[in-house]
PDB file of C-alpha atoms and ligand atoms in Angstrom:
ATOM      1  CA  UNK A 158      -1.507  26.194 -15.709  1.00  0.00           C
ATOM      2  CA  UNK A 159      -1.005  23.242 -13.394  1.00  0.00           C
ATOM      3  CA  UNK A 160      -0.204  23.365  -9.690  1.00  0.00           C
ATOM      4  CA  UNK A 161       0.362  20.376  -7.410  1.00  0.00           C
ATOM      5  CA  UNK A 162       1.312  19.634  -3.826  1.00  0.00           C
ATOM      6  CA  UNK A 163       4.910  18.674  -2.929  1.00  0.00           C
ATOM      7  CA  UNK A 164       7.968  18.256  -5.129  1.00  0.00           C
ATOM      8  CA  UNK A 165       6.722  14.880  -6.365  1.00  0.00           C
ATOM      9  CA  UNK A 166       3.693  16.753  -7.688  1.00  0.00           C
ATOM     10  CA  UNK A 167       5.961  17.931 -10.520  1.00  0.00           C
ATOM     11  CA  UNK A 168       6.018  14.367 -11.847  1.00  0.00           C
ATOM     12  CA  UNK A 169       2.235  14.583 -12.068  1.00  0.00           C
ATOM     13  CA  UNK A 170       2.034  18.085 -13.531  1.00  0.00           C
ATOM     14  CA  UNK A 171       4.695  17.342 -16.167  1.00  0.00           C
ATOM     15  CA  UNK A 172       2.853  14.192 -17.260  1.00  0.00           C
ATOM     16  CA  UNK A 173      -0.471  16.033 -17.187  1.00  0.00           C
ATOM     17  CA  UNK A 174       0.897  18.783 -19.429  1.00  0.00           C
ATOM     18  CA  UNK A 175       2.261  16.192 -21.869  1.00  0.00           C
ATOM     19  CA  UNK A 176      -1.143  14.506 -21.925  1.00  0.00           C
ATOM     20  CA  UNK A 177      -2.857  17.804 -22.738  1.00  0.00           C
ATOM     21  CA  UNK A 178      -0.289  18.531 -25.450  1.00  0.00           C
ATOM     22  CA  UNK A 179      -1.068  15.126 -26.968  1.00  0.00           C
ATOM     23  CA  UNK A 180      -4.750  16.059 -27.175  1.00  0.00           C
ATOM     24  CA  UNK A 181      -5.964  14.553 -23.903  1.00  0.00           C
ATOM     25  CA  UNK A 182      -8.836  16.062 -21.960  1.00  0.00           C
ATOM     26  CA  UNK A 183      -8.556  17.866 -18.616  1.00  0.00           C
ATOM     27  CA  UNK A 184      -9.559  14.670 -16.831  1.00  0.00           C
ATOM     28  CA  UNK A 185      -7.126  12.562 -18.873  1.00  0.00           C
ATOM     29  CA  UNK A 186      -4.368  14.935 -17.802  1.00  0.00           C
ATOM     30  CA  UNK A 187      -5.241  14.877 -14.099  1.00  0.00           C
ATOM     31  CA  UNK A 188      -5.744  11.105 -14.043  1.00  0.00           C
ATOM     32  CA  UNK A 189      -2.506  10.393 -15.923  1.00  0.00           C
ATOM     33  CA  UNK A 190      -0.443  12.552 -13.591  1.00  0.00           C
ATOM     34  CA  UNK A 191      -1.910  11.141 -10.404  1.00  0.00           C
ATOM     35  CA  UNK A 192      -1.722   7.524 -11.601  1.00  0.00           C
ATOM     36  CA  UNK A 193       2.040   7.891 -11.828  1.00  0.00           C
ATOM     37  CA  UNK A 194       2.239   9.131  -8.224  1.00  0.00           C
ATOM     38  CA  UNK A 195       0.061   6.206  -7.146  1.00  0.00           C
ATOM     39  CA  UNK A 196       2.295   3.835  -9.093  1.00  0.00           C
ATOM     40  CA  UNK A 197       5.429   5.195  -7.433  1.00  0.00           C
ATOM     41  CA  UNK A 198       3.716   5.610  -4.043  1.00  0.00           C
ATOM     42  CA  UNK A 199       5.614   8.888  -3.760  1.00  0.00           C
ATOM     43  CA  UNK A 200       6.694   9.777  -0.229  1.00  0.00           C
ATOM     44  CA  UNK A 201       5.137   6.480   0.859  1.00  0.00           C
ATOM     45  CA  UNK A 202       1.824   8.221   1.337  1.00  0.00           C
ATOM     46  CA  UNK A 203      -0.064   7.681  -1.927  1.00  0.00           C
ATOM     47  CA  UNK A 204      -1.243   4.408  -3.464  1.00  0.00           C
ATOM     48  CA  UNK A 205      -0.977   0.858  -2.197  1.00  0.00           C
ATOM     49  CA  UNK A 206       2.621   1.455  -1.117  1.00  0.00           C
ATOM     50  CA  UNK A 207       1.389   4.311   1.063  1.00  0.00           C
ATOM     51  CA  UNK A 208       0.968   4.497   4.805  1.00  0.00           C
ATOM     52  CA  UNK A 209      -0.842   1.532   6.377  1.00  0.00           C
ATOM     53  CA  UNK A 210      -3.654   2.062   8.852  1.00  0.00           C
ATOM     54  CA  UNK A 211      -3.588   0.901  12.479  1.00  0.00           C
ATOM     55  CA  UNK A 212      -4.398  -2.643  11.409  1.00  0.00           C
ATOM     56  CA  UNK A 213      -1.454  -2.696   9.010  1.00  0.00           C
ATOM     57  CA  UNK A 214      -2.978  -2.270   5.555  1.00  0.00           C
ATOM     58  CA  UNK A 215      -3.645   0.625   3.176  1.00  0.00           C
ATOM     59  CA  UNK A 216      -7.100   2.153   2.788  1.00  0.00           C
ATOM     60  CA  UNK A 217      -6.982   4.695  -0.008  1.00  0.00           C
ATOM     61  CA  UNK A 218      -8.932   7.869  -0.790  1.00  0.00           C
ATOM     62  CA  UNK A 219      -9.157   9.776  -4.087  1.00  0.00           C
ATOM     63  CA  UNK A 220     -11.280  12.349  -5.836  1.00  0.00           C
ATOM     64  CA  UNK A 221     -11.511  13.947  -9.293  1.00  0.00           C
ATOM     65  CA  UNK A 222     -13.611  16.884 -10.463  1.00  0.00           C
ATOM     66  CA  UNK A 223     -14.166  18.535 -13.835  1.00  0.00           C
ATOM     67  CA  UNK A 224     -15.301  22.140 -13.578  1.00  0.00           C
ATOM     68  CA  UNK A 225     -17.919  22.311 -16.367  1.00  0.00           C
ATOM     69  CA  UNK A 226     -21.047  20.698 -14.982  1.00  0.00           C
ATOM     70  CA  UNK A 227     -19.215  19.971 -11.694  1.00  0.00           C
ATOM     71  CA  UNK A 228     -18.727  16.364 -12.784  1.00  0.00           C
ATOM     72  CA  UNK A 229     -17.227  14.550  -9.809  1.00  0.00           C
ATOM     73  CA  UNK A 230     -16.189  11.156  -8.557  1.00  0.00           C
ATOM     74  CA  UNK A 231     -14.832  10.277  -5.150  1.00  0.00           C
ATOM     75  CA  UNK A 232     -13.809   7.015  -3.472  1.00  0.00           C
ATOM     76  CA  UNK A 233     -12.845   6.417   0.132  1.00  0.00           C
ATOM     77  CA  UNK A 234     -11.476   3.530   2.161  1.00  0.00           C
ATOM     78  CA  UNK A 235     -10.525   1.571  -0.963  1.00  0.00           C
ATOM     79  CA  UNK A 236      -8.679  -1.681  -0.296  1.00  0.00           C
ATOM     80  CA  UNK A 237      -6.455  -3.439  -2.836  1.00  0.00           C
ATOM     81  CA  UNK A 238      -7.112  -1.078  -5.765  1.00  0.00           C
ATOM     82  CA  UNK A 239      -3.942   0.031  -7.525  1.00  0.00           C
ATOM     83  CA  UNK A 240      -5.279   3.307  -8.958  1.00  0.00           C
ATOM     84  CA  UNK A 241      -7.917   4.960  -6.760  1.00  0.00           C
ATOM     85  CA  UNK A 242      -7.878   8.017  -9.033  1.00  0.00           C
ATOM     86  CA  UNK A 243      -9.058   5.818 -11.919  1.00  0.00           C
ATOM     87  CA  UNK A 244     -11.831   4.408  -9.728  1.00  0.00           C
ATOM     88  CA  UNK A 245     -12.869   7.994  -8.958  1.00  0.00           C
ATOM     89  CA  UNK A 246     -12.733   8.856 -12.678  1.00  0.00           C
ATOM     90  CA  UNK A 247     -14.881   5.826 -13.537  1.00  0.00           C
ATOM     91  CA  UNK A 248     -17.425   6.967 -10.965  1.00  0.00           C
ATOM     92  CA  UNK A 249     -17.413  10.463 -12.475  1.00  0.00           C
ATOM     93  CA  UNK A 250     -18.042   9.011 -15.930  1.00  0.00           C
ATOM     94  CA  UNK A 251     -20.741   6.703 -14.547  1.00  0.00           C
ATOM     95  CA  UNK A 252     -22.553   9.867 -13.521  1.00  0.00           C
ATOM     96  CA  UNK A 253     -25.055   8.462 -11.062  1.00  0.00           C
ATOM     97  CA  UNK A 254     -23.294   8.867  -7.687  1.00  0.00           C
ATOM     98  CA  UNK A 255     -20.672  11.291  -6.461  1.00  0.00           C
ATOM     99  CA  UNK A 256     -18.987   9.116  -3.812  1.00  0.00           C
ATOM    100  CA  UNK A 257     -18.506   5.443  -2.953  1.00  0.00           C
ATOM    101  CA  UNK A 258     -16.794   4.008   0.117  1.00  0.00           C
ATOM    102  CA  UNK A 259     -15.221   0.771   1.317  1.00  0.00           C
ATOM    103  CA  UNK A 260     -16.369  -2.522  -0.086  1.00  0.00           C
ATOM    104  CA  UNK A 261     -18.834  -0.949  -2.509  1.00  0.00           C
ATOM    105  CA  UNK A 262     -16.115   1.288  -3.894  1.00  0.00           C
ATOM    106  CA  UNK A 263     -13.893  -1.768  -4.403  1.00  0.00           C
ATOM    107  CA  UNK A 264     -16.677  -3.648  -6.164  1.00  0.00           C
ATOM    108  CA  UNK A 265     -17.256  -0.662  -8.431  1.00  0.00           C
ATOM    109  CA  UNK A 266     -13.535  -0.400  -9.233  1.00  0.00           C
ATOM    110  CA  UNK A 267     -13.325  -4.127 -10.016  1.00  0.00           C
ATOM    111  CA  UNK A 268     -16.447  -3.922 -12.199  1.00  0.00           C
ATOM    112  CA  UNK A 269     -14.810  -1.103 -14.143  1.00  0.00           C
ATOM    113  CA  UNK A 270     -11.589  -2.986 -14.736  1.00  0.00           C
ATOM    114  CA  UNK A 271      -9.327  -1.001 -12.405  1.00  0.00           C
ATOM    115  CA  UNK A 272      -6.216  -3.046 -11.550  1.00  0.00           C
ATOM    116  CA  UNK A 273      -6.357  -4.744  -8.159  1.00  0.00           C
ATOM    117  CA  UNK A 274      -4.392  -6.969  -5.822  1.00  0.00           C
ATOM    118  CA  UNK A 275      -5.850  -9.811  -3.731  1.00  0.00           C
ATOM    119  CA  UNK A 276      -7.057  -8.748  -0.290  1.00  0.00           C
ATOM    120  CA  UNK A 277      -7.848 -12.157   1.212  1.00  0.00           C
ATOM    121  CA  UNK A 278      -5.053 -11.803   3.766  1.00  0.00           C
ATOM    122  CA  UNK A 279      -6.515  -8.526   5.055  1.00  0.00           C
ATOM    123  CA  UNK A 280      -9.189 -10.244   7.144  1.00  0.00           C
ATOM    124  CA  UNK A 281      -6.435 -11.852   9.282  1.00  0.00           C
ATOM    125  CA  UNK A 282      -4.861  -8.410   9.820  1.00  0.00           C
ATOM    126  CA  UNK A 283      -8.266  -6.968  10.730  1.00  0.00           C
ATOM    127  CA  UNK A 284      -8.968  -9.720  13.255  1.00  0.00           C
ATOM    128  CA  UNK A 285      -5.492  -9.499  14.782  1.00  0.00           C
ATOM    129  CA  UNK A 286      -5.863  -5.744  15.191  1.00  0.00           C
ATOM    130  CA  UNK A 287      -9.290  -6.068  16.802  1.00  0.00           C
ATOM    131  CA  UNK A 288      -7.880  -8.553  19.320  1.00  0.00           C
ATOM    132  CA  UNK A 289      -4.953  -6.281  20.219  1.00  0.00           C
ATOM    133  CA  UNK A 290      -4.622  -3.585  22.869  1.00  0.00           C
ATOM    134  CA  UNK A 291      -5.678  -0.539  20.845  1.00  0.00           C
ATOM    135  CA  UNK A 292      -5.513   1.979  23.666  1.00  0.00           C
ATOM    136  CA  UNK A 293      -2.625   3.917  22.136  1.00  0.00           C
ATOM    137  CA  UNK A 294      -4.833   5.180  19.318  1.00  0.00           C
ATOM    138  CA  UNK A 295      -3.773   6.274  15.845  1.00  0.00           C
ATOM    139  CA  UNK A 296      -0.756   8.302  14.803  1.00  0.00           C
ATOM    140  CA  UNK A 297      -1.826  11.176  12.622  1.00  0.00           C
ATOM    141  CA  UNK A 298       1.412  12.808  11.518  1.00  0.00           C
ATOM    142  CA  UNK A 299       3.728  12.410   8.566  1.00  0.00           C
ATOM    143  CA  UNK A 300       1.466  11.942   5.591  1.00  0.00           C
ATOM    144  CA  UNK A 301       1.124  13.715   2.320  1.00  0.00           C
ATOM    145  CA  UNK A 302      -1.399  13.846  -0.483  1.00  0.00           C
ATOM    146  CA  UNK A 303      -0.924  14.464  -4.163  1.00  0.00           C
ATOM    147  CA  UNK A 304      -3.372  17.131  -5.281  1.00  0.00           C
ATOM    148  CA  UNK A 305      -3.271  18.484  -8.825  1.00  0.00           C
ATOM    149  CA  UNK A 306      -5.220  21.543 -10.040  1.00  0.00           C
ATOM    150  CA  UNK A 307      -5.536  22.499 -13.707  1.00  0.00           C
ATOM    151  CA  UNK A 308      -6.617  25.682 -15.416  1.00  0.00           C
ATOM    152  CA  UNK A 309      -6.755  24.777 -19.092  1.00  0.00           C
ATOM    153  CA  UNK A 310      -6.013  27.133 -21.995  1.00  0.00           C
ATOM    154  CA  UNK A 311      -9.762  27.659 -22.528  1.00  0.00           C
ATOM    155  CA  UNK A 312     -10.158  28.761 -18.886  1.00  0.00           C
ATOM    156  CA  UNK A 313     -11.941  25.659 -17.670  1.00  0.00           C
ATOM    157  CA  UNK A 314     -10.822  24.053 -14.425  1.00  0.00           C
ATOM    158  CA  UNK A 315     -10.306  20.560 -13.070  1.00  0.00           C
ATOM    159  CA  UNK A 316      -8.626  18.880 -10.109  1.00  0.00           C
ATOM    160  CA  UNK A 317      -7.831  15.574  -8.506  1.00  0.00           C
ATOM    161  CA  UNK A 318      -6.167  14.106  -5.451  1.00  0.00           C
ATOM    162  CA  UNK A 319      -5.093  10.751  -4.052  1.00  0.00           C
ATOM    163  CA  UNK A 320      -3.725   9.592  -0.710  1.00  0.00           C
ATOM    164  CA  UNK A 321      -3.314   6.716   1.676  1.00  0.00           C
ATOM    165  CA  UNK A 322      -4.183   9.205   4.426  1.00  0.00           C
ATOM    166  CA  UNK A 323      -2.736   9.357   7.887  1.00  0.00           C
ATOM    167  CA  UNK A 324      -0.416   6.523   8.902  1.00  0.00           C
ATOM    168  CA  UNK A 325      -1.910   4.483  11.730  1.00  0.00           C
ATOM    169  CA  UNK A 326      -5.404   5.884  11.159  1.00  0.00           C
ATOM    170  CA  UNK A 327      -8.299   3.866  12.521  1.00  0.00           C
ATOM    171  CA  UNK A 328      -9.645   1.438   9.934  1.00  0.00           C
ATOM    172  CA  UNK A 329     -12.588   3.200   8.299  1.00  0.00           C
ATOM    173  CA  UNK A 330     -11.190   6.689   8.828  1.00  0.00           C
ATOM    174  CA  UNK A 331     -11.870   8.951   5.829  1.00  0.00           C
ATOM    175  CA  UNK A 332      -9.671  11.998   5.385  1.00  0.00           C
ATOM    176  CA  UNK A 333     -10.264  15.300   3.663  1.00  0.00           C
ATOM    177  CA  UNK A 334      -9.075  14.234   0.212  1.00  0.00           C
ATOM    178  CA  UNK A 335     -12.254  12.548  -1.071  1.00  0.00           C
ATOM    179  CA  UNK A 336     -14.532  15.159   0.529  1.00  0.00           C
ATOM    180  CA  UNK A 337     -15.712  17.901  -1.847  1.00  0.00           C
ATOM    181  CA  UNK A 338     -14.861  21.202  -0.173  1.00  0.00           C
ATOM    182  CA  UNK A 339     -12.454  19.380   2.157  1.00  0.00           C
ATOM    183  CA  UNK A 340      -9.316  18.310   0.315  1.00  0.00           C
ATOM    184  CA  UNK A 341     -10.521  19.502  -3.103  1.00  0.00           C
ATOM    185  CA  UNK A 342     -12.966  22.028  -4.493  1.00  0.00           C
ATOM    186  CA  UNK A 343     -13.445  23.109  -8.104  1.00  0.00           C
ATOM    187  CA  UNK A 344     -15.811  25.878  -9.177  1.00  0.00           C
ATOM    188  CA  UNK A 345     -15.611  26.530 -12.890  1.00  0.00           C
ATOM    189  CA  UNK A 346     -16.796  30.140 -12.464  1.00  0.00           C
ATOM    190  CA  UNK A 347     -14.091  31.071  -9.965  1.00  0.00           C
ATOM    191  CA  UNK A 348     -11.193  28.719  -9.296  1.00  0.00           C
ATOM    192  CA  UNK A 349     -10.017  25.526  -7.657  1.00  0.00           C
ATOM    193  CA  UNK A 350      -8.300  24.724  -4.367  1.00  0.00           C
ATOM    194  CA  UNK A 351      -6.661  21.653  -2.874  1.00  0.00           C
ATOM    195  CA  UNK A 352      -5.146  20.592   0.420  1.00  0.00           C
ATOM    196  CA  UNK A 353      -2.537  18.340   1.954  1.00  0.00           C
ATOM    197  CA  UNK A 354      -1.734  17.588   5.575  1.00  0.00           C
ATOM    198  CA  UNK A 355      -3.855  16.409   8.464  1.00  0.00           C
ATOM    199  CA  UNK A 356      -7.250  15.960   6.919  1.00  0.00           C
ATOM    200  CA  UNK A 357      -9.201  16.471  10.119  1.00  0.00           C
ATOM    201  CA  UNK A 358      -7.843  20.027  10.309  1.00  0.00           C
ATOM    202  CA  UNK A 359      -8.985  20.674   6.732  1.00  0.00           C
ATOM    203  CA  UNK A 360     -12.351  18.958   6.468  1.00  0.00           C
ATOM    204  CA  UNK A 361     -13.765  20.302   9.729  1.00  0.00           C
ATOM    205  CA  UNK A 362     -13.520  23.782   8.191  1.00  0.00           C
ATOM    206  CA  UNK A 363     -14.532  22.989   4.586  1.00  0.00           C
ATOM    207  CA  UNK A 364     -11.235  24.710   3.861  1.00  0.00           C
ATOM    208  CA  UNK A 365     -10.996  24.438   0.069  1.00  0.00           C
ATOM    209  CA  UNK A 366     -14.583  25.609  -0.332  1.00  0.00           C
ATOM    210  CA  UNK A 367     -13.687  28.622   1.819  1.00  0.00           C
ATOM    211  CA  UNK A 368     -10.628  29.347  -0.339  1.00  0.00           C
ATOM    212  CA  UNK A 369     -12.720  29.326  -3.516  1.00  0.00           C
ATOM    213  CA  UNK A 370     -15.389  31.509  -1.901  1.00  0.00           C
ATOM    214  CA  UNK A 371     -12.728  34.016  -0.871  1.00  0.00           C
ATOM    215  CA  UNK A 372     -11.514  34.100  -4.496  1.00  0.00           C
ATOM    216  CA  UNK A 373     -15.114  34.676  -5.587  1.00  0.00           C
ATOM    217  CA  UNK A 374     -15.172  37.681  -3.240  1.00  0.00           C
ATOM    218  CA  UNK A 375     -12.118  39.161  -4.933  1.00  0.00           C
ATOM    219  CA  UNK A 376      -9.053  37.735  -3.156  1.00  0.00           C
ATOM    220  CA  UNK A 377      -6.153  36.422  -5.197  1.00  0.00           C
ATOM    221  CA  UNK A 378      -5.403  32.688  -4.811  1.00  0.00           C
ATOM    222  CA  UNK A 379      -2.439  33.587  -2.575  1.00  0.00           C
ATOM    223  CA  UNK A 380      -4.524  35.851  -0.345  1.00  0.00           C
ATOM    224  CA  UNK A 381      -7.307  33.264  -0.169  1.00  0.00           C
ATOM    225  CA  UNK A 382      -4.989  30.394   0.829  1.00  0.00           C
ATOM    226  CA  UNK A 383      -3.318  32.478   3.539  1.00  0.00           C
ATOM    227  CA  UNK A 384      -6.586  33.893   4.823  1.00  0.00           C
ATOM    228  CA  UNK A 385      -8.067  30.414   5.280  1.00  0.00           C
ATOM    229  CA  UNK A 386      -5.011  29.277   7.265  1.00  0.00           C
ATOM    230  CA  UNK A 387      -5.563  32.281   9.576  1.00  0.00           C
ATOM    231  CA  UNK A 388      -9.307  31.559   9.715  1.00  0.00           C
ATOM    232  CA  UNK A 389      -8.694  27.978  10.869  1.00  0.00           C
ATOM    233  CA  UNK A 390      -5.907  28.946  13.288  1.00  0.00           C
ATOM    234  CA  UNK A 391      -8.196  31.532  14.911  1.00  0.00           C
ATOM    235  CA  UNK A 392     -10.813  28.909  15.668  1.00  0.00           C
ATOM    236  CA  UNK A 393      -8.791  25.779  16.281  1.00  0.00           C
ATOM    237  CA  UNK A 394      -7.409  24.849  19.728  1.00  0.00           C
ATOM    238  CA  UNK A 395      -4.088  24.019  18.034  1.00  0.00           C
ATOM    239  CA  UNK A 396      -3.733  27.533  16.671  1.00  0.00           C
ATOM    240  CA  UNK A 397      -1.248  27.436  13.796  1.00  0.00           C
ATOM    241  CA  UNK A 398       0.068  23.949  14.689  1.00  0.00           C
ATOM    242  CA  UNK A 399      -2.335  22.488  12.157  1.00  0.00           C
ATOM    243  CA  UNK A 400      -0.011  20.699   9.726  1.00  0.00           C
ATOM    244  CA  UNK A 401      -2.057  21.807   6.730  1.00  0.00           C
ATOM    245  CA  UNK A 402      -1.041  23.284   3.363  1.00  0.00           C
ATOM    246  CA  UNK A 403      -3.168  24.657   0.541  1.00  0.00           C
ATOM    247  CA  UNK A 404      -2.821  25.338  -3.173  1.00  0.00           C
ATOM    248  CA  UNK A 405      -5.190  27.283  -5.425  1.00  0.00           C
ATOM    249  CA  UNK A 406      -5.631  28.498  -8.984  1.00  0.00           C
ATOM    250  CA  UNK A 407      -8.182  30.984 -10.231  1.00  0.00           C
ATOM    251  CA  UNK A 408     -10.044  31.356 -13.487  1.00  0.00           C
ATOM    252  CA  UNK A 409      -7.349  33.756 -14.744  1.00  0.00           C
ATOM    253  CA  UNK A 410      -4.619  31.171 -14.119  1.00  0.00           C
ATOM    254  CA  UNK A 411      -3.093  32.903 -11.092  1.00  0.00           C
ATOM    255  CA  UNK A 412      -1.850  30.497  -8.402  1.00  0.00           C
ATOM    256  CA  UNK A 413      -1.298  30.610  -4.653  1.00  0.00           C
ATOM    257  CA  UNK A 414      -0.077  28.385  -1.834  1.00  0.00           C
ATOM    258  CA  UNK A 415       0.080  28.614   1.950  1.00  0.00           C
ATOM    259  CA  UNK A 416       1.147  26.472   4.883  1.00  0.00           C
ATOM    260  CA  UNK A 417       0.215  26.654   8.558  1.00  0.00           C
ATOM    261  CA  UNK A 418       3.472  25.760  10.261  1.00  0.00           C
ATOM    262  CA  UNK A 419       6.057  24.345   7.861  1.00  0.00           C
ATOM    263  CA  UNK A 420       7.847  25.197   4.652  1.00  0.00           C
ATOM    264  CA  UNK A 421       5.668  23.916   1.822  1.00  0.00           C
ATOM    265  CA  UNK A 422       7.178  22.989  -1.561  1.00  0.00           C
ATOM    266  CA  UNK A 423       4.780  22.716  -4.494  1.00  0.00           C
ATOM    267  CA  UNK A 424       4.997  22.302  -8.261  1.00  0.00           C
ATOM    268  CA  UNK A 425       3.898  24.830 -10.891  1.00  0.00           C
ATOM    269  CA  UNK A 426       3.870  23.826 -14.549  1.00  0.00           C
ATOM    270  CA  UNK A 427       2.913  25.780 -17.655  1.00  0.00           C
ATOM    271  CA  UNK A 428       3.639  25.390 -21.353  1.00  0.00           C
ATOM    272  CA  UNK A 429       6.743  27.547 -20.809  1.00  0.00           C
ATOM    273  CA  UNK A 430       8.283  25.716 -17.863  1.00  0.00           C
ATOM    274  CA  UNK A 431       7.947  23.559 -14.780  1.00  0.00           C
ATOM    275  CA  UNK A 432       9.335  24.382 -11.350  1.00  0.00           C
ATOM    276  CA  UNK A 433       9.176  23.420  -7.702  1.00  0.00           C
ATOM    277  CA  UNK A 434       8.539  26.538  -5.618  1.00  0.00           C
ATOM    278  CA  UNK A 435       8.097  26.859  -1.873  1.00  0.00           C
ATOM    279  CA  UNK A 436       6.316  29.073   0.622  1.00  0.00           C
ATOM    280  CA  UNK A 437       7.258  29.748   4.233  1.00  0.00           C
ATOM    281  CA  UNK A 438       4.600  29.115   6.864  1.00  0.00           C
ATOM    282  CA  UNK A 439       2.207  32.041   7.279  1.00  0.00           C
ATOM    283  CA  UNK A 440       3.119  34.647   9.874  1.00  0.00           C
ATOM    284  CA  UNK A 441       0.634  34.280  12.731  1.00  0.00           C
ATOM    285  CA  UNK A 442      -1.724  37.246  13.055  1.00  0.00           C
TER     286      UNK A 442
HETATM  287  N1  LIG B 576      -4.775  14.856   3.760  1.00  0.00           N
HETATM  288  C1  LIG B 576      -4.917  13.479   3.710  1.00  0.00           C
HETATM  289  C2  LIG B 576      -5.578  12.877   4.859  1.00  0.00           C
HETATM  290  O1  LIG B 576      -5.598  13.453   5.926  1.00  0.00           O
HETATM  291  O2  LIG B 576      -6.068  11.792   4.732  1.00  0.00           O
END
């Protein structure tokens, strides 16, 4: 069972399923699917073709987790790296650290042979932005993340995500996607959950960790996703105007999805078929 955010997530889940069928591992499947979304920069919000920050260049976030042993790798604020998900995977395999950011993350990716583009011209963009009137602040709307969750035939779980984050974000801003329990959480005993939307409204609430904990307490993935939207809306000054969406899968392979205030299309792929489904926004309580 594979579930992914947005219609373009189906590209990732279909490729991931094919990778599994060809004998690839859970991580091979997740990485392969997400690399294709990064390559295509789907919706202009993933990969180097994604949304630029306020200074006019992409800073990318990604994360990958394998359930058994909670093996994890996360990178944030990556500049000029073509496949952040592969940098995150290399960090997972390296095993020593869970997360790298900025320049150190780029060095690590280069050391591990991840494809890159030159970033020499970025320093001019950075300087020009610093010299500008920045009083208008960042835009935070209109960005999407690819998040893929996998429940393999043997019941083990894995997940990954990749994004350019919010368009016009302040340079150095890290979203929810590379934060464990923010944009992605995988617990091999219970289930996995992922997020898309405005990361600040996800990470402040450790939303995907909450979804998994609700599944541990007996909720279905659907109930857990919806309940966490209500939980956040109850506490947040924006109420339901959160622009967040969640997906989840449990150990049994049941899936769920919920959105705060918009229709949310997502992809579900199994050995017997692959479809884009959608949920309506939750009904406010
Ligand atoms: N959900 C992606 C981000 O806010 O960066």
